[in-house]
Short mmCIF file of C-alpha atoms and ligand atoms in Angstrom, two decimals:
data_model
loop_
_atom_site.label_atom_id
_atom_site.label_comp_id
_atom_site.label_asym_id
_atom_site.label_seq_id
_atom_site.Cartn_x
_atom_site.Cartn_y
_atom_site.Cartn_z
CA MET A 1 -5.36 6.66 -11.98
CA ALA A 2 -7.05 9.31 -9.91
CA GLN A 3 -10.10 9.30 -12.11
CA ALA A 4 -10.47 5.53 -12.28
CA LYS A 5 -13.72 4.20 -10.96
CA LYS A 6 -15.56 1.02 -11.56
CA ALA A 7 -18.63 2.82 -10.22
CA LEU A 8 -20.72 3.42 -13.27
CA THR A 9 -22.52 6.55 -12.23
CA ARG A 10 -22.88 9.03 -9.47
CA GLN A 11 -26.25 8.22 -8.05
CA THR A 12 -28.59 10.59 -6.30
CA ARG A 13 -31.17 10.09 -3.60
CA SER A 14 -33.93 10.01 -6.18
CA GLN A 15 -32.70 6.81 -7.82
CA ASN A 16 -34.22 3.49 -6.92
CA THR A 17 -31.89 1.72 -4.52
CA LYS A 18 -34.30 -0.76 -2.93
CA GLN A 19 -32.11 -3.78 -3.53
CA THR A 20 -28.77 -2.16 -2.92
CA GLN A 21 -27.18 -2.24 0.50
CA THR A 22 -26.36 1.25 1.70
CA TYR A 23 -23.23 2.02 3.68
CA LYS A 24 -22.41 5.13 5.64
CA ASN A 25 -19.53 7.22 6.84
CA TYR A 26 -18.32 6.79 10.41
CA ILE A 27 -17.90 10.16 12.11
CA GLY A 28 -17.64 10.83 15.83
CA GLY A 29 -18.73 7.26 16.64
CA GLU A 30 -21.90 7.44 14.50
CA TRP A 31 -22.70 5.86 11.14
CA VAL A 32 -23.99 8.78 9.11
CA PRO A 33 -24.89 9.42 5.46
CA SER A 34 -23.01 12.00 3.45
CA ARG A 35 -24.28 15.55 3.53
CA SER A 36 -23.98 15.47 -0.28
CA GLY A 37 -26.69 12.82 -0.64
CA ASP A 38 -24.57 11.31 -3.44
CA TRP A 39 -23.40 7.73 -3.68
CA ILE A 40 -20.79 5.60 -5.37
CA GLU A 41 -21.78 2.13 -6.47
CA ASN A 42 -19.32 -0.57 -5.54
CA ARG A 43 -19.36 -3.29 -8.20
CA ASN A 44 -17.59 -6.60 -8.56
CA PRO A 45 -14.83 -6.28 -11.18
CA ALA A 46 -15.27 -9.96 -12.11
CA ASP A 47 -18.96 -9.36 -12.85
CA THR A 48 -20.13 -5.78 -12.95
CA ARG A 49 -23.77 -6.85 -12.69
CA ASP A 50 -23.03 -7.68 -9.08
CA VAL A 51 -23.57 -4.51 -7.03
CA ILE A 52 -21.96 -4.90 -3.63
CA GLY A 53 -23.42 -1.75 -2.18
CA ARG A 54 -23.52 1.99 -2.41
CA PHE A 55 -21.17 4.12 -0.41
CA PRO A 56 -21.30 7.84 0.30
CA ALA A 57 -19.74 10.07 -2.36
CA SER A 58 -18.90 12.46 0.43
CA SER A 59 -18.41 16.19 0.30
CA GLU A 60 -15.85 18.51 1.82
CA ALA A 61 -18.34 19.20 4.61
CA ASP A 62 -18.20 15.52 5.60
CA VAL A 63 -14.42 15.71 5.82
CA ASP A 64 -14.71 18.85 7.95
CA ALA A 65 -17.14 17.08 10.29
CA ALA A 66 -14.78 14.10 10.56
CA VAL A 67 -11.83 16.37 11.33
CA ALA A 68 -13.88 18.15 14.01
CA ALA A 69 -14.71 14.76 15.56
CA ALA A 70 -11.03 13.75 15.46
CA ALA A 71 -10.10 17.04 17.13
CA ALA A 72 -12.67 16.57 19.88
CA ALA A 73 -11.40 13.05 20.61
CA PHE A 74 -7.69 13.84 20.50
CA ASP A 75 -6.92 14.90 24.07
CA ALA A 76 -8.64 11.96 25.73
CA TRP A 77 -7.01 9.50 23.34
CA ARG A 78 -3.47 10.90 23.58
CA LEU A 79 -3.79 10.87 27.39
CA THR A 80 -4.96 7.25 27.41
CA PRO A 81 -1.85 5.27 28.37
CA ALA A 82 -0.35 3.56 25.33
CA PRO A 83 -0.71 0.04 26.85
CA ARG A 84 -4.46 0.72 27.25
CA ARG A 85 -4.73 1.94 23.66
CA ALA A 86 -2.92 -1.21 22.64
CA GLU A 87 -5.40 -3.45 24.47
CA ILE A 88 -8.17 -2.02 22.31
CA LEU A 89 -6.12 -2.66 19.18
CA PHE A 90 -5.42 -6.20 20.31
CA ARG A 91 -9.18 -6.76 20.57
CA ALA A 92 -9.56 -5.37 17.04
CA GLY A 93 -7.00 -7.94 15.90
CA GLU A 94 -9.06 -10.72 17.47
CA ILE A 95 -12.20 -9.49 15.74
CA LEU A 96 -10.41 -9.38 12.39
CA MET A 97 -9.23 -12.93 13.02
CA ARG A 98 -12.75 -14.07 13.95
CA ASP A 99 -14.28 -12.59 10.79
CA LYS A 100 -11.37 -13.28 8.44
CA ASP A 101 -13.36 -15.52 6.09
CA LYS A 102 -16.14 -13.00 5.60
CA TYR A 103 -13.70 -10.13 5.07
CA THR A 104 -11.80 -12.29 2.59
CA ARG A 105 -14.90 -13.00 0.52
CA ASP A 106 -15.92 -9.33 0.67
CA MET A 107 -12.51 -8.33 -0.59
CA THR A 108 -12.46 -10.75 -3.51
CA ARG A 109 -15.90 -9.53 -4.46
CA GLU A 110 -15.02 -5.84 -4.46
CA MET A 111 -11.38 -5.94 -5.54
CA GLY A 112 -11.12 -9.10 -7.63
CA LYS A 113 -7.99 -10.77 -6.23
CA VAL A 114 -8.27 -14.52 -5.74
CA LEU A 115 -9.49 -15.77 -2.36
CA LYS A 116 -6.07 -16.99 -1.26
CA GLU A 117 -4.56 -13.58 -1.83
CA ALA A 118 -7.51 -11.73 -0.31
CA GLY A 119 -7.03 -13.95 2.77
CA GLY A 120 -3.40 -12.86 2.76
CA ASP A 121 -4.47 -9.23 2.66
CA VAL A 122 -6.77 -9.67 5.65
CA GLN A 123 -4.04 -11.64 7.42
CA GLU A 124 -1.65 -8.76 6.87
CA ALA A 125 -4.15 -6.45 8.55
CA ILE A 126 -4.38 -8.90 11.46
CA ASP A 127 -0.58 -9.14 11.73
CA CYS A 128 -0.24 -5.40 11.55
CA THR A 129 -2.88 -4.87 14.22
CA TYR A 130 -1.28 -7.32 16.64
CA TYR A 131 2.13 -5.85 15.90
CA ALA A 132 0.94 -2.31 16.59
CA ALA A 133 -0.76 -3.54 19.77
CA GLY A 134 2.59 -4.98 20.90
CA GLU A 135 4.15 -1.56 20.46
CA GLY A 136 1.83 -0.16 23.14
CA ARG A 137 4.19 -1.55 25.78
CA ARG A 138 7.28 -0.36 23.92
CA LEU A 139 7.05 2.91 21.99
CA HIS A 140 10.60 3.21 23.21
CA GLY A 141 12.33 6.51 23.63
CA PHE A 142 15.88 6.68 24.90
CA THR A 143 18.11 8.21 27.51
CA THR A 144 21.59 9.44 26.77
CA PRO A 145 24.32 11.08 28.86
CA ALA A 146 24.10 14.86 29.09
CA GLU A 147 27.29 16.81 28.47
CA MET A 148 27.31 18.39 31.92
CA PRO A 149 27.25 17.05 35.48
CA ASP A 150 24.00 16.67 37.37
CA LYS A 151 22.01 16.81 34.18
CA PHE A 152 19.86 14.12 32.62
CA ALA A 153 18.87 13.80 28.95
CA MET A 154 16.12 11.72 27.40
CA CYS A 155 13.85 11.55 24.41
CA VAL A 156 10.21 10.46 24.22
CA ARG A 157 7.69 9.88 21.45
CA GLN A 158 4.58 12.05 21.36
CA PRO A 159 1.60 11.77 19.02
CA VAL A 160 1.61 13.99 15.96
CA GLY A 161 -2.04 15.01 16.32
CA LEU A 162 -4.80 14.65 13.75
CA CYS A 163 -3.86 12.43 10.80
CA GLY A 164 -5.41 12.04 7.34
CA LEU A 165 -4.97 8.64 5.69
CA ILE A 166 -5.58 8.16 1.96
CA THR A 167 -5.40 4.61 0.66
CA PRO A 168 -5.50 2.71 -2.67
CA TRP A 169 -7.60 -0.20 -3.86
CA ASN A 170 -5.01 -2.93 -4.40
CA PHE A 171 -4.56 -3.85 -0.72
CA PRO A 172 -7.86 -2.55 0.60
CA MET A 173 -7.51 -3.82 4.16
CA ALA A 174 -3.76 -4.30 4.59
CA ILE A 175 -2.71 -0.79 3.57
CA PRO A 176 -5.33 1.00 5.69
CA SER A 177 -4.21 -1.13 8.65
CA TRP A 178 -0.53 -0.28 8.03
CA LYS A 179 -1.40 3.34 8.55
CA LEU A 180 -4.28 3.21 10.98
CA MET A 181 -2.94 0.86 13.65
CA PRO A 182 0.42 2.57 14.22
CA ALA A 183 -1.30 5.97 14.11
CA LEU A 184 -3.66 4.84 16.87
CA VAL A 185 -1.13 3.20 19.13
CA CYS A 186 0.93 6.39 18.99
CA GLY A 187 -2.09 8.34 20.31
CA ASN A 188 -3.23 10.14 17.15
CA THR A 189 -6.79 10.48 15.95
CA VAL A 190 -7.58 9.78 12.33
CA VAL A 191 -9.70 10.53 9.29
CA ILE A 192 -9.38 7.77 6.70
CA LYS A 193 -10.48 7.74 3.07
CA PRO A 194 -10.36 4.44 1.18
CA ALA A 195 -10.17 4.23 -2.62
CA GLU A 196 -13.53 4.69 -4.33
CA ASP A 197 -13.27 1.19 -5.86
CA THR A 198 -12.84 -0.71 -2.58
CA PRO A 199 -14.54 0.99 0.37
CA LEU A 200 -16.04 -2.19 1.85
CA SER A 201 -12.78 -3.68 3.14
CA THR A 202 -11.92 -0.46 4.96
CA HIS A 203 -15.50 -0.27 6.24
CA ASN A 204 -14.95 -3.76 7.69
CA LEU A 205 -11.70 -2.67 9.31
CA ILE A 206 -13.37 0.34 10.94
CA LYS A 207 -16.28 -1.84 12.11
CA ALA A 208 -13.73 -4.04 13.87
CA CYS A 209 -12.24 -0.96 15.55
CA GLU A 210 -15.68 0.16 16.67
CA GLU A 211 -16.54 -3.25 18.11
CA ALA A 212 -13.15 -3.42 19.83
CA GLY A 213 -13.96 -0.22 21.71
CA VAL A 214 -11.99 2.47 19.92
CA PRO A 215 -13.67 5.57 21.38
CA PRO A 216 -15.92 7.80 19.24
CA GLY A 217 -14.03 10.31 17.10
CA VAL A 218 -10.69 8.52 17.35
CA VAL A 219 -11.24 6.88 13.96
CA ASN A 220 -13.40 8.51 11.30
CA LEU A 221 -14.19 7.01 7.92
CA VAL A 222 -15.17 9.21 4.98
CA THR A 223 -15.69 7.50 1.62
CA GLY A 224 -15.74 9.28 -1.70
CA TYR A 225 -13.79 10.53 -4.66
CA GLY A 226 -10.17 11.57 -4.58
CA GLU A 227 -10.72 14.96 -6.08
CA THR A 228 -13.22 15.94 -3.38
CA VAL A 229 -12.64 13.91 -0.20
CA GLY A 230 -8.95 13.18 -0.87
CA ALA A 231 -8.22 16.76 -1.84
CA ARG A 232 -9.96 18.15 1.24
CA ILE A 233 -8.10 15.76 3.53
CA SER A 234 -4.78 16.67 1.88
CA SER A 235 -5.34 20.37 2.38
CA HIS A 236 -7.26 20.49 5.66
CA PRO A 237 -5.51 22.97 7.97
CA SER A 238 -6.14 20.88 11.10
CA LEU A 239 -4.66 17.68 9.74
CA ARG A 240 -1.04 17.75 10.81
CA LEU A 241 -0.02 14.65 8.88
CA ILE A 242 -1.12 13.01 5.65
CA SER A 243 -0.14 9.45 4.89
CA PHE A 244 -0.79 8.50 1.28
CA THR A 245 -0.39 5.37 -0.82
CA GLY A 246 -1.26 5.46 -4.50
CA SER A 247 -0.04 6.70 -7.84
CA THR A 248 2.98 8.94 -8.24
CA GLU A 249 0.91 11.68 -9.88
CA THR A 250 -1.64 11.86 -7.07
CA GLY A 251 1.09 11.58 -4.46
CA ARG A 252 2.71 14.66 -5.87
CA THR A 253 -0.60 16.57 -5.66
CA VAL A 254 -0.99 15.50 -2.04
CA ALA A 255 2.59 16.57 -1.28
CA TYR A 256 1.98 20.04 -2.75
CA ALA A 257 -1.11 20.46 -0.58
CA CYS A 258 0.87 19.45 2.51
CA ALA A 259 3.76 21.76 1.64
CA GLU A 260 1.38 24.73 1.62
CA ARG A 261 0.89 24.41 5.36
CA ASN A 262 4.05 22.50 6.36
CA ALA A 263 2.11 19.37 7.19
CA ILE A 264 4.00 16.10 7.53
CA CYS A 265 3.55 14.02 4.40
CA SER A 266 4.38 10.36 4.00
CA LEU A 267 4.14 9.02 0.45
CA GLU A 268 4.24 5.48 -0.85
CA MET A 269 3.93 5.30 -4.63
CA GLY A 270 4.99 3.38 -7.70
CA GLY A 271 7.50 0.71 -8.55
CA LYS A 272 9.14 -0.95 -11.55
CA ASN A 273 10.69 -3.88 -9.80
CA ALA A 274 13.26 -6.22 -11.27
CA ILE A 275 14.23 -9.81 -10.63
CA ILE A 276 17.76 -10.62 -11.78
CA ILE A 277 18.13 -14.26 -12.83
CA MET A 278 21.75 -15.34 -13.04
CA ASP A 279 23.19 -18.21 -15.06
CA ASP A 280 23.70 -20.29 -11.89
CA ALA A 281 20.10 -19.83 -10.70
CA ASP A 282 17.70 -22.67 -10.04
CA VAL A 283 15.68 -21.83 -13.15
CA ASP A 284 12.54 -23.70 -12.14
CA ASN A 285 12.45 -21.90 -8.82
CA ALA A 286 13.07 -18.57 -10.57
CA VAL A 287 10.21 -19.23 -12.99
CA GLU A 288 7.84 -19.95 -10.08
CA GLY A 289 9.00 -16.74 -8.37
CA ALA A 290 8.55 -14.73 -11.55
CA VAL A 291 5.04 -16.09 -12.12
CA TRP A 292 4.04 -15.27 -8.56
CA GLY A 293 5.71 -11.86 -8.60
CA ALA A 294 4.40 -10.81 -12.00
CA PHE A 295 0.87 -12.22 -12.02
CA GLY A 296 -0.14 -12.33 -8.34
CA THR A 297 -2.93 -9.79 -7.70
CA SER A 298 -3.06 -9.60 -11.52
CA GLY A 299 0.17 -7.61 -11.39
CA GLN A 300 -1.53 -4.82 -9.47
CA ARG A 301 1.05 -4.49 -6.72
CA CYS A 302 3.52 -1.67 -6.37
CA THR A 303 6.09 -4.43 -5.77
CA ALA A 304 5.07 -6.53 -8.81
CA SER A 305 7.95 -8.22 -10.69
CA SER A 306 7.43 -6.33 -13.91
CA ARG A 307 11.01 -6.74 -15.19
CA LEU A 308 12.89 -10.03 -15.40
CA ILE A 309 16.56 -9.43 -16.17
CA VAL A 310 17.92 -12.78 -17.30
CA HIS A 311 21.49 -13.88 -17.98
CA LYS A 312 21.97 -14.81 -21.64
CA LYS A 313 23.12 -18.31 -20.76
CA VAL A 314 19.72 -19.20 -19.26
CA TYR A 315 17.58 -16.69 -21.17
CA LYS A 316 16.03 -19.19 -23.62
CA LYS A 317 15.42 -21.85 -21.02
CA PHE A 318 13.94 -19.39 -18.54
CA SER A 319 11.76 -17.60 -21.11
CA SER A 320 10.27 -20.74 -22.59
CA LYS A 321 9.44 -22.16 -19.15
CA LEU A 322 7.95 -18.83 -18.06
CA ILE A 323 5.78 -18.58 -21.17
CA GLU A 324 4.61 -22.15 -20.69
CA ARG A 325 3.63 -21.42 -17.07
CA ALA A 326 1.95 -18.10 -17.95
CA LYS A 327 -0.19 -19.87 -20.54
CA GLN A 328 -1.31 -22.41 -17.94
CA LEU A 329 -2.65 -19.77 -15.54
CA ARG A 330 -6.40 -19.80 -15.24
CA VAL A 331 -7.96 -16.37 -15.46
CA GLY A 332 -11.38 -15.84 -13.94
CA ASN A 333 -13.49 -14.81 -10.99
CA GLY A 334 -11.25 -14.83 -7.92
CA ALA A 335 -14.06 -16.41 -5.89
CA ASP A 336 -13.53 -19.64 -7.84
CA SER A 337 -10.79 -21.54 -6.05
CA ALA A 338 -9.50 -22.99 -9.34
CA VAL A 339 -8.66 -19.53 -10.64
CA ASP A 340 -5.07 -18.24 -10.54
CA VAL A 341 -5.47 -14.70 -11.84
CA GLY A 342 -8.50 -12.51 -11.12
CA PRO A 343 -9.76 -9.47 -12.99
CA VAL A 344 -8.11 -6.05 -12.97
CA ILE A 345 -9.83 -3.36 -11.01
CA ASN A 346 -11.85 -1.35 -13.52
CA ARG A 347 -12.35 -0.23 -17.08
CA ASP A 348 -9.72 2.50 -16.88
CA ALA A 349 -7.20 -0.12 -15.78
CA VAL A 350 -8.10 -2.31 -18.77
CA GLU A 351 -7.62 0.61 -21.12
CA LYS A 352 -4.30 1.59 -19.60
CA ILE A 353 -2.93 -1.96 -19.67
CA MET A 354 -4.11 -2.54 -23.23
CA ARG A 355 -2.42 0.69 -24.28
CA TYR A 356 0.83 -0.75 -22.95
CA MET A 357 0.26 -3.97 -24.92
CA ASP A 358 0.13 -1.82 -28.01
CA ILE A 359 3.15 0.25 -26.99
CA GLY A 360 5.17 -2.88 -26.22
CA GLU A 361 4.44 -4.56 -29.52
CA ASN A 362 4.13 -1.68 -31.93
CA GLU A 363 6.16 1.23 -30.53
CA ASP A 364 8.84 -0.49 -28.47
CA GLY A 365 9.19 -3.42 -30.84
CA ALA A 366 9.33 -6.10 -28.13
CA THR A 367 8.19 -9.65 -28.84
CA LEU A 368 4.75 -10.45 -27.47
CA ALA A 369 5.53 -14.00 -26.37
CA CYS A 370 2.16 -14.81 -24.81
CA GLY A 371 -1.06 -13.15 -23.71
CA GLY A 372 -1.67 -9.57 -24.77
CA LYS A 373 -5.41 -9.73 -25.06
CA GLN A 374 -8.42 -8.65 -23.07
CA LEU A 375 -10.81 -11.54 -22.45
CA THR A 376 -14.32 -10.51 -23.34
CA LYS A 377 -16.29 -13.63 -24.21
CA GLY A 378 -18.27 -16.23 -22.25
CA ASP A 379 -17.67 -16.00 -18.51
CA TYR A 380 -15.50 -12.95 -19.07
CA VAL A 381 -18.12 -10.80 -20.70
CA HIS A 382 -19.13 -8.82 -17.61
CA GLY A 383 -15.69 -8.39 -16.04
CA TYR A 384 -12.29 -6.82 -16.58
CA PHE A 385 -10.05 -9.70 -17.55
CA ILE A 386 -6.66 -9.61 -19.22
CA GLU A 387 -4.44 -12.53 -20.23
CA PRO A 388 -1.18 -12.97 -18.34
CA THR A 389 1.31 -11.43 -20.71
CA VAL A 390 5.04 -11.92 -21.29
CA PHE A 391 7.11 -9.67 -23.51
CA THR A 392 10.56 -10.98 -24.49
CA ASP A 393 13.53 -9.34 -26.24
CA VAL A 394 12.87 -6.26 -24.19
CA THR A 395 15.58 -3.62 -23.89
CA PRO A 396 15.96 -1.53 -20.73
CA ASP A 397 14.99 1.75 -22.37
CA MET A 398 11.64 0.55 -23.77
CA ARG A 399 8.58 2.17 -22.25
CA ILE A 400 7.24 -1.20 -21.08
CA ALA A 401 10.51 -1.61 -19.15
CA GLN A 402 10.40 1.88 -17.68
CA GLU A 403 6.78 2.72 -16.86
CA GLU A 404 4.49 1.19 -14.28
CA ILE A 405 1.80 -0.82 -16.08
CA PHE A 406 0.02 -2.18 -12.99
CA GLY A 407 -1.40 -5.21 -14.71
CA PRO A 408 -0.54 -8.87 -15.51
CA VAL A 409 2.33 -7.95 -17.81
CA THR A 410 6.03 -8.66 -17.42
CA SER A 411 9.09 -8.00 -19.57
CA VAL A 412 12.07 -10.31 -20.03
CA ILE A 413 15.32 -8.43 -20.59
CA PRO A 414 18.50 -10.30 -21.58
CA THR A 415 21.79 -9.38 -19.90
CA LYS A 416 25.40 -10.47 -20.23
CA SER A 417 26.66 -9.88 -16.68
CA LEU A 418 25.70 -9.23 -13.10
CA ASP A 419 26.98 -5.66 -13.17
CA GLU A 420 24.99 -4.90 -16.29
CA ALA A 421 21.91 -6.48 -14.70
CA ILE A 422 22.30 -4.27 -11.63
CA GLU A 423 22.66 -1.21 -13.82
CA ILE A 424 19.45 -2.14 -15.65
CA ALA A 425 17.66 -2.83 -12.37
CA ASN A 426 18.66 0.62 -11.09
CA GLY A 427 17.90 2.38 -14.37
CA VAL A 428 14.31 3.36 -13.64
CA ARG A 429 12.71 6.28 -11.81
CA TYR A 430 11.46 4.06 -8.98
CA GLY A 431 13.28 2.21 -6.21
CA LEU A 432 10.87 -0.02 -4.33
CA SER A 433 11.86 -3.67 -4.58
CA ALA A 434 14.37 -5.90 -6.39
CA ALA A 435 15.46 -9.53 -6.28
CA ILE A 436 18.14 -11.92 -7.47
CA TYR A 437 18.13 -15.64 -8.16
CA THR A 438 21.61 -17.10 -7.79
CA GLN A 439 23.36 -19.88 -5.88
CA ASP A 440 26.45 -17.75 -5.37
CA VAL A 441 26.59 -15.90 -2.06
CA ASN A 442 29.09 -13.37 -3.40
CA ARG A 443 26.84 -12.41 -6.28
CA ALA A 444 23.81 -12.30 -3.99
CA PHE A 445 25.47 -9.93 -1.52
CA HIS A 446 26.99 -7.79 -4.26
CA ALA A 447 23.56 -7.31 -5.85
CA MET A 448 21.95 -6.70 -2.46
CA ASN A 449 24.46 -3.95 -1.76
CA GLU A 450 24.42 -2.29 -5.17
CA THR A 451 20.69 -2.28 -5.87
CA TYR A 452 19.19 1.06 -4.89
CA THR A 453 15.81 -0.06 -3.56
CA GLY A 454 14.06 -0.11 -0.20
CA ILE A 455 13.43 -3.86 -0.33
CA PHE A 456 15.58 -6.70 -1.67
CA TYR A 457 15.01 -10.44 -1.95
CA ILE A 458 17.43 -13.27 -2.56
CA ASN A 459 15.99 -16.35 -4.30
CA SER A 460 12.47 -15.02 -4.01
CA ALA A 461 10.29 -12.65 -6.06
CA THR A 462 9.99 -8.89 -5.44
CA ILE A 463 6.74 -9.30 -3.48
CA GLY A 464 5.99 -10.67 -0.03
CA ALA A 465 6.83 -8.02 2.56
CA GLU A 466 6.26 -8.86 6.23
CA VAL A 467 4.76 -6.35 8.65
CA HIS A 468 7.64 -6.19 11.12
CA LEU A 469 10.17 -4.97 8.56
CA PRO A 470 10.15 -1.45 7.13
CA PHE A 471 8.38 -1.08 3.79
CA GLY A 472 9.07 1.65 1.27
CA GLY A 473 11.34 2.72 -1.51
CA THR A 474 13.94 5.10 -2.83
CA LYS A 475 13.79 7.65 -5.67
CA GLY A 476 10.34 8.18 -7.22
CA THR A 477 8.72 5.54 -5.02
CA GLY A 478 8.42 7.68 -1.95
CA ASN A 479 9.72 10.60 0.04
CA GLY A 480 12.01 8.84 2.47
CA HIS A 481 9.52 7.44 4.96
CA ARG A 482 9.02 3.78 5.76
CA GLU A 483 5.79 2.10 6.75
CA ALA A 484 5.56 -1.08 8.83
CA GLY A 485 8.30 -2.21 11.23
CA THR A 486 9.01 0.05 14.17
CA GLN A 487 10.13 2.62 11.59
CA VAL A 488 6.47 3.53 10.97
CA LEU A 489 6.41 4.96 14.48
CA ASP A 490 8.71 7.70 13.19
CA ILE A 491 5.90 8.81 10.89
CA PHE A 492 3.16 8.77 13.49
CA SER A 493 5.04 10.18 16.48
CA GLU A 494 7.22 13.17 17.04
CA TRP A 495 10.32 13.17 19.15
CA LYS A 496 10.52 15.38 22.21
CA SER A 497 14.01 15.84 23.72
CA ILE A 498 13.91 16.50 27.45
CA TYR A 499 16.71 17.89 29.62
CA VAL A 500 16.59 17.71 33.43
CA ASP A 501 19.11 19.86 35.26
CA TYR A 502 19.38 18.83 38.92
CA SER A 503 22.56 20.78 39.68
CA GLY A 504 20.67 23.63 41.33
CA LYS A 505 22.55 26.21 39.27
CA LEU A 506 22.66 27.66 35.77
CA GLN A 507 24.60 25.38 33.42
CA ARG A 508 24.87 26.68 29.88
CA ALA A 509 25.19 24.04 27.17
CA GLN A 510 28.25 24.38 24.96
CA ILE A 511 29.50 27.30 27.13
CA ASP A 512 29.99 25.97 30.64
CA ASN A 513 31.44 22.61 29.55
CA LYS A 514 34.41 21.51 31.54
CA LYS A 515 36.49 19.73 28.95
CA ALA A 516 38.06 16.40 29.97
CA ILE A 517 41.08 17.11 27.78
CA GLY A 518 42.93 20.32 27.02
P1 ADP B 1 -4.50 4.33 -8.00
O1 ADP B 1 -5.96 4.43 -8.28
O2 ADP B 1 -3.65 4.21 -9.19
O3 ADP B 1 -4.16 3.37 -6.90
P2 ADP B 1 -4.64 7.05 -7.04
O4 ADP B 1 -3.46 7.83 -6.64
O5 ADP B 1 -5.53 7.56 -8.07
O6 ADP B 1 -3.99 5.67 -7.40
O7 ADP B 1 -5.54 6.72 -5.76
C1 ADP B 1 -5.04 6.49 -4.48
C2 ADP B 1 -5.91 7.21 -3.49
O8 ADP B 1 -5.77 8.62 -3.72
C3 ADP B 1 -7.40 6.91 -3.64
O9 ADP B 1 -8.00 6.85 -2.36
C4 ADP B 1 -7.90 8.10 -4.42
O10 ADP B 1 -9.27 8.37 -4.23
C5 ADP B 1 -7.06 9.21 -3.82
N1 ADP B 1 -6.98 10.41 -4.66
C6 ADP B 1 -7.18 10.53 -5.98
N2 ADP B 1 -7.04 11.82 -6.38
C7 ADP B 1 -6.73 12.54 -5.28
C8 ADP B 1 -6.45 13.92 -5.03
N3 ADP B 1 -6.46 14.82 -5.99
N4 ADP B 1 -6.16 14.28 -3.76
C9 ADP B 1 -6.10 13.37 -2.77
N5 ADP B 1 -6.38 12.07 -2.94
C10 ADP B 1 -6.69 11.63 -4.18
#
């Protein structure tokens, strides 16, 4: 969805913007307008009459200025002891905590997810910031015996250098924090570009960093379109590492740009995640999990439970309870605490999801059991609302069971056995998350072992990752990296192996070994 924007137009300086709050880029410790003079309007997807603000539609020159600032700040930051860097991050965590309510409301307004979930997103950023701060006193390397006498061997982490971070709109504070905080604690300097639909939440995150005392140039924020700002970041010769989360198509473009100059590239992309529901499952609990996994964040999570593979013995019972629950969900403005499912992000998203409704019903031949419609009347008239949708009688090869829809749509697929269910779960191009509902420990462990995904849940939906465990997927989901956990440090630091020879003579590895045997 590289072209997707809820911004209606590209504005110029000449347009009347009296009432609209204007935001700026953050480069070298200064809040500065774009050199382009162009803007992107940030509008509320629940009510597009509500203009949140205008953000710079930056140019390549802005990216270049941000990279120059990151380069100028790098030496001082990498030489700042990691525990000192961490103290600054810890302060940023406290600021995020202090302003959580405001950031939560801002996020619901610009992204649409319901307040509870927006609060969860901000909380994830807080957790991630504290967690990264804790790493300042670890960042462990290791020592290991050398193969010769009077020789010492060890390994330390060093910063990678200048990093470019490109983030999506669905977790507009959590995902930037997943990348930014570990990058900083490792001693890197950063240029970050949020998605064009949700720049405010990243703006808030960077404000917290500024207030916490992150030195000028260490973090630089450049807002704008993917094809200009994102493309320049991806291909900038001074950016040694690009960390990207978004669509598979854009991720591939970013990877090509990195390959050109051998830059490190960490990609986190799509998912088509399955919950397996066995005949011994607690069906009510499984239904609650499926509702949460499929319709939370209006299904706009890379870990969304978009496939429900259900044993034939409980298929009818599960499906009818699921449909009943889906029909009960209240769709509306996420700022209303009675609402369960907020809008989707923009018009392009509506069009894409509605295309899949059509494909599911008319091309695939699945049964549209509930939902399937865009809501356009009354309170819905100015927003992007879609009914929670359940397709039943879905077969594994159908497009709705193979392709990422990224909306409030889930497919129920009948199965006759656990092994068949696992085969179906694995039979997609992605490998992010999977889950099983069963009371049988043998089945649970078998499925856990045989499901080729980066994340697995037992008796819980496919969503709900915690920041101290690695996050990422196999196959088309990524390129082998993991964010979060201590594993993220392997993205944002490089290993240096160090040998100390205190024998006072030449000792040649592999040649002068005195073998213990033989
Ligand atoms: P989605 O909108 O489906 O989440 P995208 O991959 O389009 O996924 O967007 C994720 C991020 O990638 C956004 O910040 C977007 O602006 C950026 N982006 C889009 N196109 C490009 C591109 N050609 N090069 C680099 N970044 C891009």
